[in-house]
Short mmCIF file of C-alpha atoms and ligand atoms in Angstrom, two decimals:
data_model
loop_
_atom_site.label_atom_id
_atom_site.label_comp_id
_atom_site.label_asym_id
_atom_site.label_seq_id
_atom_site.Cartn_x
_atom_site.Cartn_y
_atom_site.Cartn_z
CA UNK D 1 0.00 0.00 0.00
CA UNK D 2 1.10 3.55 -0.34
CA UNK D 3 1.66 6.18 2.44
CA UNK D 4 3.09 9.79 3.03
CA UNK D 5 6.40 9.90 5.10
CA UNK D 6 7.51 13.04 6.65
CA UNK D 7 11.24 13.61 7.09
CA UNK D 8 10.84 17.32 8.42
CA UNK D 9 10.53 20.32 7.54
CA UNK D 10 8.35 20.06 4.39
CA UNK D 11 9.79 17.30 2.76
CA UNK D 12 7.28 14.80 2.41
CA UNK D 13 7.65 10.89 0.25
CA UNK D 14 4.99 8.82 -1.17
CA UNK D 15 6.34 5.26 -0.42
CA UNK D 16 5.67 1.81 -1.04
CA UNK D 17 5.24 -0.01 2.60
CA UNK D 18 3.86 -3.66 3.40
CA UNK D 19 0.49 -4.32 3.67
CA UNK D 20 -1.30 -4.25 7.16
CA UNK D 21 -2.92 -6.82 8.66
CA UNK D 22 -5.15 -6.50 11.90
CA UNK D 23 -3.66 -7.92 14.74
CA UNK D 24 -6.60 -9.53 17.72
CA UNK D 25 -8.94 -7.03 18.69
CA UNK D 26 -8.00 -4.59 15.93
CA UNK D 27 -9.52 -3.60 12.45
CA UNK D 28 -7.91 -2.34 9.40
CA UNK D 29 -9.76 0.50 7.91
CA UNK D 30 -9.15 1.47 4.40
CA UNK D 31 -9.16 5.70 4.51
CA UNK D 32 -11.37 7.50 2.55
CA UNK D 33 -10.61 11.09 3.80
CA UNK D 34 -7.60 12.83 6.26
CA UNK D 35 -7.88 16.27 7.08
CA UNK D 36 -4.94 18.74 7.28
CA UNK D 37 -4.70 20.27 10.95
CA UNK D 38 -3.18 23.07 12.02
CA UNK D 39 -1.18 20.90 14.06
CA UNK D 40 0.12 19.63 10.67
CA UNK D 41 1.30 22.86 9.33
CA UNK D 42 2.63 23.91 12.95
CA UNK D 43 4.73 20.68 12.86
CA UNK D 44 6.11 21.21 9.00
CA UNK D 45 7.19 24.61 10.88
CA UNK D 46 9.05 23.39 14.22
CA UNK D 47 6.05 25.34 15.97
CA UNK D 48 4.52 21.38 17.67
CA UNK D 49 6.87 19.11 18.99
CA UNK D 50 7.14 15.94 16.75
CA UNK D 51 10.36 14.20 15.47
CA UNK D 52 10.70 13.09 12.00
CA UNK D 53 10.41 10.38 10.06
CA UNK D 54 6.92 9.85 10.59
CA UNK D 55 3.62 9.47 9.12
CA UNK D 56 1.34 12.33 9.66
CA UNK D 57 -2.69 12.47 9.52
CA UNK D 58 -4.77 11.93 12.55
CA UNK D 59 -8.20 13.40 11.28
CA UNK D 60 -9.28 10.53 9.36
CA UNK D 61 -12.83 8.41 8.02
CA UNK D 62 -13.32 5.24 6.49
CA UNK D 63 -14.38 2.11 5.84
CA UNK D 64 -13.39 -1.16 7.92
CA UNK D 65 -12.12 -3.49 5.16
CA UNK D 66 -10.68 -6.41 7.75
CA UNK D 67 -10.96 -7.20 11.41
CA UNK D 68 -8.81 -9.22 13.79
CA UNK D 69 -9.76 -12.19 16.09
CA UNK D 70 -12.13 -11.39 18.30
CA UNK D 71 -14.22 -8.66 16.31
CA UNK D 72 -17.01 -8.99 14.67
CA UNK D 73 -17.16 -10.10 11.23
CA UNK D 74 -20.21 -7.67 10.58
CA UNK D 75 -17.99 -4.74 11.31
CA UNK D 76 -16.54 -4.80 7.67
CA UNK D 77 -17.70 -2.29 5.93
CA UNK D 78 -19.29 0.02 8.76
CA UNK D 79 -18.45 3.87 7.83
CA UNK D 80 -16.52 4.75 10.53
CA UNK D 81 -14.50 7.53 11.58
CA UNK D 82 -11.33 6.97 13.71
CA UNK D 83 -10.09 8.11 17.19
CA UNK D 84 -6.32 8.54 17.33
CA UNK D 85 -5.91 6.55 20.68
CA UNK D 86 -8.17 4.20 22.59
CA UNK D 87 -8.95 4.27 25.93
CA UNK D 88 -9.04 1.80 29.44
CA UNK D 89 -11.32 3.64 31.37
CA UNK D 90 -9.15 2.54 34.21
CA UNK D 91 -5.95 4.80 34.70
CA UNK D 92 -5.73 7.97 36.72
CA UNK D 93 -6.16 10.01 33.52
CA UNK D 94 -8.89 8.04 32.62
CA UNK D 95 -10.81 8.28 35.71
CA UNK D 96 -9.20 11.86 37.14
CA UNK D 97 -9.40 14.05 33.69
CA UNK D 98 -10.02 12.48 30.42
CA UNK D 99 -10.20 9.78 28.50
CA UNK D 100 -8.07 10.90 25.52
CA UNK D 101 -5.14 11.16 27.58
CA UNK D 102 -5.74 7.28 28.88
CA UNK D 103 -1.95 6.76 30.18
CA UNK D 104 -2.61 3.14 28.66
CA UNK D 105 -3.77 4.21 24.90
CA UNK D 106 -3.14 1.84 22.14
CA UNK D 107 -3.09 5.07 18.86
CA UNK D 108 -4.02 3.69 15.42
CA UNK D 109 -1.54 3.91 12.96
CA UNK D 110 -1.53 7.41 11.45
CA UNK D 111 -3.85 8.66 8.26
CA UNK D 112 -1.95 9.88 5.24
CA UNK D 113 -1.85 6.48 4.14
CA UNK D 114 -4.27 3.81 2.24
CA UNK D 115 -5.13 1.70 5.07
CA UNK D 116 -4.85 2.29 8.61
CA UNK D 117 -4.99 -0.18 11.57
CA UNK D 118 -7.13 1.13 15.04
CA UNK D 119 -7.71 -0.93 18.24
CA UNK D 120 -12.06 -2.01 17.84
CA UNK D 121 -12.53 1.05 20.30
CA UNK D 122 -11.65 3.43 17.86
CA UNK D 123 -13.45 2.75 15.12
CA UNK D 124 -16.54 4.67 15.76
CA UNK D 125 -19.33 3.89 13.62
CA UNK D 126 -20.85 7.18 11.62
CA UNK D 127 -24.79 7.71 11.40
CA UNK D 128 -25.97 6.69 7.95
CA UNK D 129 -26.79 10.12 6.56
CA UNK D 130 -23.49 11.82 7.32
CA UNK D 131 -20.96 12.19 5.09
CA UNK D 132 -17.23 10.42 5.34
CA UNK D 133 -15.74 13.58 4.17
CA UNK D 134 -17.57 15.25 6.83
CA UNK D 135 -17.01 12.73 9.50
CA UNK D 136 -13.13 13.29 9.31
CA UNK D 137 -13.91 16.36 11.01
CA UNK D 138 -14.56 14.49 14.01
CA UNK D 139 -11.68 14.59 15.62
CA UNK D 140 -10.91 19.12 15.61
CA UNK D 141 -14.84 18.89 16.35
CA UNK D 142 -14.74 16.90 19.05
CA UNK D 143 -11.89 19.26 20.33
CA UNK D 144 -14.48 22.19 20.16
CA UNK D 145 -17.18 20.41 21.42
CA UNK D 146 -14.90 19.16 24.46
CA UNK D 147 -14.06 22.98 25.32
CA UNK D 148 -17.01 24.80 24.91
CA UNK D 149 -18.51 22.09 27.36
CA UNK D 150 -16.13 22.93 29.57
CA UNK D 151 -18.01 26.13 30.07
CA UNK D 152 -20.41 27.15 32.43
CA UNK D 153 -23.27 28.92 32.19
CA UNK D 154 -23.85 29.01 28.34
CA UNK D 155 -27.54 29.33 28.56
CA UNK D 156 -28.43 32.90 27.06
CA UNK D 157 -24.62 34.24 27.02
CA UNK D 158 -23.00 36.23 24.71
CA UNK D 159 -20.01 34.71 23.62
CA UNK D 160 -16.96 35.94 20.98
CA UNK D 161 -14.96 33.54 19.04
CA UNK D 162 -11.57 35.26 17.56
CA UNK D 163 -10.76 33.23 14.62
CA UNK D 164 -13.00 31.76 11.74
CA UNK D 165 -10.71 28.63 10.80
CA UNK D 166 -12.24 25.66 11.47
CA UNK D 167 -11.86 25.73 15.08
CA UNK D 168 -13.30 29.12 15.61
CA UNK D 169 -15.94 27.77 13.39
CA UNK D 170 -16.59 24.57 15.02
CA UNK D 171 -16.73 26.38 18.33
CA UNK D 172 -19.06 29.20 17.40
CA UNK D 173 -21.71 26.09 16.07
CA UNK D 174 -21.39 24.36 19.49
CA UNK D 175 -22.07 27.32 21.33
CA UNK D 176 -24.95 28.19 19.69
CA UNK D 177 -26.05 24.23 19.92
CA UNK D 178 -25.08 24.68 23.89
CA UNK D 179 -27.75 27.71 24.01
CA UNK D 180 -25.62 30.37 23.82
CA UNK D 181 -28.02 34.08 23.09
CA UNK D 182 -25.52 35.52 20.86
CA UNK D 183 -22.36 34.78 19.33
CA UNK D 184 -19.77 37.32 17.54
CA UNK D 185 -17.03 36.28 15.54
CA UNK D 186 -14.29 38.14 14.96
CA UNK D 187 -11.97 37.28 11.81
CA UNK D 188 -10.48 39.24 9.18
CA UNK D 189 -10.84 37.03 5.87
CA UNK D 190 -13.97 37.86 4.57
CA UNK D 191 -15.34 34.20 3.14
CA UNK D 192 -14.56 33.02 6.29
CA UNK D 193 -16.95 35.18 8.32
CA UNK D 194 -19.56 34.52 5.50
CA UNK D 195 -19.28 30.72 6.17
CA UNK D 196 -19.72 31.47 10.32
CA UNK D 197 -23.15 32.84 9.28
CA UNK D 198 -23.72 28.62 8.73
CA UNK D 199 -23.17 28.37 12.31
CA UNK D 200 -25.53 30.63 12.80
CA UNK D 201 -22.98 33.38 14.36
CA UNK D 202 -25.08 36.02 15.40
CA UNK D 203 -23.06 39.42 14.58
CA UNK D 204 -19.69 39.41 12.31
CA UNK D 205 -16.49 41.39 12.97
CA UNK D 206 -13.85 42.56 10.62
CA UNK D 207 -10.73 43.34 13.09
CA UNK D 208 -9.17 45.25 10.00
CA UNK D 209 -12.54 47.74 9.73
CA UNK D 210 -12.31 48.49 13.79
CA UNK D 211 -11.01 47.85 17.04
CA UNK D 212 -12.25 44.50 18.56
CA UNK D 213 -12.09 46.31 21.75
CA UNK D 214 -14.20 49.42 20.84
CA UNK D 215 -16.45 47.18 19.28
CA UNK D 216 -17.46 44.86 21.84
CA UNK D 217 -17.58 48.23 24.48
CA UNK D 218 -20.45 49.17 22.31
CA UNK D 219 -22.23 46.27 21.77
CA UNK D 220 -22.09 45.71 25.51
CA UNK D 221 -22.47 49.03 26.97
CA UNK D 222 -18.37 48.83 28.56
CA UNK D 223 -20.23 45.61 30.67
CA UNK D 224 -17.71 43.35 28.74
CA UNK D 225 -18.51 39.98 27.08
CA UNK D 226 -19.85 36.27 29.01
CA UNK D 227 -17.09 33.83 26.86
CA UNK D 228 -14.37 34.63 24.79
CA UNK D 229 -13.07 31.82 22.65
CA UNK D 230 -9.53 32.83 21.19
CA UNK D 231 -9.40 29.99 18.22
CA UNK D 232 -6.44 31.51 16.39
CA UNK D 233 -3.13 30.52 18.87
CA UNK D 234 -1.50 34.11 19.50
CA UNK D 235 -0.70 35.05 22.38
CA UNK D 236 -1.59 38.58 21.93
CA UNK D 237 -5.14 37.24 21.59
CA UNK D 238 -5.94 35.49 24.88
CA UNK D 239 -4.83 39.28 26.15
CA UNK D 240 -7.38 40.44 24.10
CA UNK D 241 -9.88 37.82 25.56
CA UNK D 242 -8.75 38.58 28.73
CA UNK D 243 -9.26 42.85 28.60
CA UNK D 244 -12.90 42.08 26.94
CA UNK D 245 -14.02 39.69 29.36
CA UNK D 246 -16.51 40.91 32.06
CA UNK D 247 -16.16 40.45 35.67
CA UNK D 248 -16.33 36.78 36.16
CA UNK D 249 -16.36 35.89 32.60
CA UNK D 250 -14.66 32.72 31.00
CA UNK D 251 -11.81 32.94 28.39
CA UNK D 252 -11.18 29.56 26.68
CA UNK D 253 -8.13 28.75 24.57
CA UNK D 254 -8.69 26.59 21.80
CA UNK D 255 -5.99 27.75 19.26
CA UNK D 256 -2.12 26.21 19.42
CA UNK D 257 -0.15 29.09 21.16
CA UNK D 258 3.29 28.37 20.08
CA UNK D 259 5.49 26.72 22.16
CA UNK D 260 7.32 28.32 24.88
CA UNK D 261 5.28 31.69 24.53
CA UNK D 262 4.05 33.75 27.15
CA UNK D 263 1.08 35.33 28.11
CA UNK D 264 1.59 39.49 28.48
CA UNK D 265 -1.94 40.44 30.14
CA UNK D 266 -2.89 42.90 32.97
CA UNK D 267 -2.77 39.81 35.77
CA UNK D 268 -4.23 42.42 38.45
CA UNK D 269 -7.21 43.36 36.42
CA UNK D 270 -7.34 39.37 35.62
CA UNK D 271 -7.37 38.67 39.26
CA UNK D 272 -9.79 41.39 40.15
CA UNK D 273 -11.97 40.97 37.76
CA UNK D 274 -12.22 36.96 38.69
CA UNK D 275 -11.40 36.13 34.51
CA UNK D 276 -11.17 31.87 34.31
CA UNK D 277 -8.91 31.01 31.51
CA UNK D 278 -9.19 27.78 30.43
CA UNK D 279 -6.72 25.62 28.42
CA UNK D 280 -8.79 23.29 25.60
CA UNK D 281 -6.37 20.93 24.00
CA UNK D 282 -8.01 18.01 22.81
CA UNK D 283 -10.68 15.73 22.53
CA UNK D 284 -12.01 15.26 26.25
CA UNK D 285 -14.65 12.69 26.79
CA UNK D 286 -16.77 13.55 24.18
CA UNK D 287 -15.03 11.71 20.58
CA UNK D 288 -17.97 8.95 20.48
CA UNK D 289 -20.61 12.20 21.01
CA UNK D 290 -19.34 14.24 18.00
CA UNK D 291 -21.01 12.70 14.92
CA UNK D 292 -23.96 12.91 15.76
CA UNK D 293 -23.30 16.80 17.30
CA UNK D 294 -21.91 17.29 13.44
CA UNK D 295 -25.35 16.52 12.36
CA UNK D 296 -26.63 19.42 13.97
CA UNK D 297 -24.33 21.73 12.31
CA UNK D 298 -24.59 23.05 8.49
CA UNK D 299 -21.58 21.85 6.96
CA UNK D 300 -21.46 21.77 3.16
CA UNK D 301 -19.08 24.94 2.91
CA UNK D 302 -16.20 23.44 5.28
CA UNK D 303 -13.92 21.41 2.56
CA UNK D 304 -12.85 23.75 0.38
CA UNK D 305 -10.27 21.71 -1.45
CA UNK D 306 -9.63 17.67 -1.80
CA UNK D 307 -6.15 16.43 -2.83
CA UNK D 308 -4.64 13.11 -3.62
CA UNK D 309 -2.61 11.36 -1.25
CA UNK D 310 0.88 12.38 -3.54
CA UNK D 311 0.00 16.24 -2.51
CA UNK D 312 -0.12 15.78 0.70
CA UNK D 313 2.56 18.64 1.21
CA UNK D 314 0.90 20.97 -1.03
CA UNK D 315 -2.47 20.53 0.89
CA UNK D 316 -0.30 21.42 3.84
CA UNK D 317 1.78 24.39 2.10
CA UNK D 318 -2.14 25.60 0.57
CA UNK D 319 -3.24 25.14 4.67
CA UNK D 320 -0.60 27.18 5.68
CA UNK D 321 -1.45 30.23 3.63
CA UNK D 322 -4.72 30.18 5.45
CA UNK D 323 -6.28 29.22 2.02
CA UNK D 324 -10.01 28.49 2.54
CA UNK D 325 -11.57 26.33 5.44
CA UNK D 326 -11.31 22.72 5.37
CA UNK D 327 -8.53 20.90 3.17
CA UNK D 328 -8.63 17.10 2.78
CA UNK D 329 -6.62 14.63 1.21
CA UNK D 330 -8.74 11.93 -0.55
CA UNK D 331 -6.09 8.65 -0.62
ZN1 ZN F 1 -6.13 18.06 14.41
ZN1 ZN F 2 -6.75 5.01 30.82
#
């Protein structure tokens, strides 16, 4: 079968490797769509922590082609979508913060590839009407959907996202599934605050047209805003979040600040003004939840470009440019 090597920076081979073959208890699943993270593009730049060679691709849908001893034989050909790591349910992770950082995870072998090979657990079966290019968004979904539950009191808040990538996106939907009153989003690429408006984002900011501080003053008479969602990864931005956030209000990180920054905010206004900042890395509890969550959200804009597995560092070059939404390689 064919797969996608990456031997840093952004040099990227298509080779030849052995075919897999599902050990007990696992299935082989042959991909029919990996999404390109910003993870992805952060790693291609030294910004994420990874060491080369390796094969990339952990946003990924398919269909179970084989299955190991043990599993049953009436999982082949179940539309599935994959979880990067499994879980025992058992470990002080586990049990004291979440089950996607299970100290005992078996991970399925990565995406940018023909076939991949995921413990049973992982392979979570899609409902019948969604999409498998859609259901690779699972996994930065279920990362949303993971942090904006870890807010309180969502119920008839106003909330801002900064940043309409897919994240901001994903979050914005959420919190308006989650009852959020009114949501803002803040980005300065025109098509992608036209595609928030699927999410049903309530009013649209363009930070180049005016001050995102100025702006939310009016809109909230100086009160300050519920939830601020920075979904971009700059540092500058969670001080942002922080300096628009009313007293007691919640500022969640979802973006990928880069590693080793710091955070330059006003820590006595932070302190007297009770701000919670909250850390959202990945996918909490909530993996199995999120495609049926997707189903609630209006998707058809997201993937604005599908590659073949031999571009799979073009897809990432085109991701890094910010072009469009969504980009997915199609192996
Ligand atoms: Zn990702
Ligand atoms: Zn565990």
């Amino acid at each position: 079968m064919k797969q996608v090597t990456w031997h840093g920076k952004n040099v990227f081979t298509l080779d030849d490797v052995p075919d897999l073959n599902p050990q007990e208890g696992w299935v082989k699943i042959k991909i029919d769509t990996v999404g390109i993270c910003g993870t992805d593009v952060h790693i291609t730049q030294g910004l994420f922590p990874a060491t080369p060679p390796q094969v990339l691709g952990h946003e990924g849908s398919g269909i179970i082609s084989e299955v190991g001893i043990g599993v049953d034989k009436k999982r082949i050909g179940e539309r599935v979508t994959i979880n990067t790591t499994s879980n025992c349910g058992n470990c002080k992770n586990c049990i004291d913060w979440t089950i996607s950082r299970c100290e005992n995870a078996e991970r399925s072998t990565p995406f940018f590839s023909e076939f991949s090979l995921a413990p049973d657990q992982n392979a979570i079966k899609i409902p019948d009407d969604l999409d498998l290019e859609i259901a690779c968004m699972t996994e930065p979904a279920s990362c949303c959907l993971s942090g904006v539950k870890m807010l309180s009191n969502l119920e008839n808040s106003r909330a801002l996202v900064i940043g309409g990538g897919i994240m901001g996106q994903f979050c914005a939907g959420f919190l308006k599934t989650h009852g959020a009153k009114e949501v803002i989003m803040s980005e300065p690429i025109k098509s992608r605050r036209e595609i928030s408006k699927d999410m049903n984002v309530d009013i649209l900011h363009d930070p180049k047209e005016s001050n995102l501080e100025e702006f939310i003053d009016d809109l909230t008479d100086s009160k300050g805003i519920d939830i601020a969602i920075e979904a971009v990864g700059k540092p500058e931005l969670v001080d942002k979040c922080i300096k628009i956030s009313k007293p007691g209000g919640q500022v969640l990180m979802i973006g990928v600040n880069p590693s080793k920054s710091n955070l330059k905010t006003d820590l006595y206004e932070m302190h007297y003004r009770e701000i919670t900042l909250k850390g959202a890395f990945g996918r909490g509890n909530v993996f199995h939840q999120t495609p049926k969550a997707l189903q609630k959200l209006k998707l058809t804009n997201m993937i604005s470009k599908r590659y073949p597995l031999n571009q799979v560092e073009k897809a990432i070059h085109d991701s890094s440019l910010g072009k469009g939404i969504k980009l997915v390689v199609k192996p």
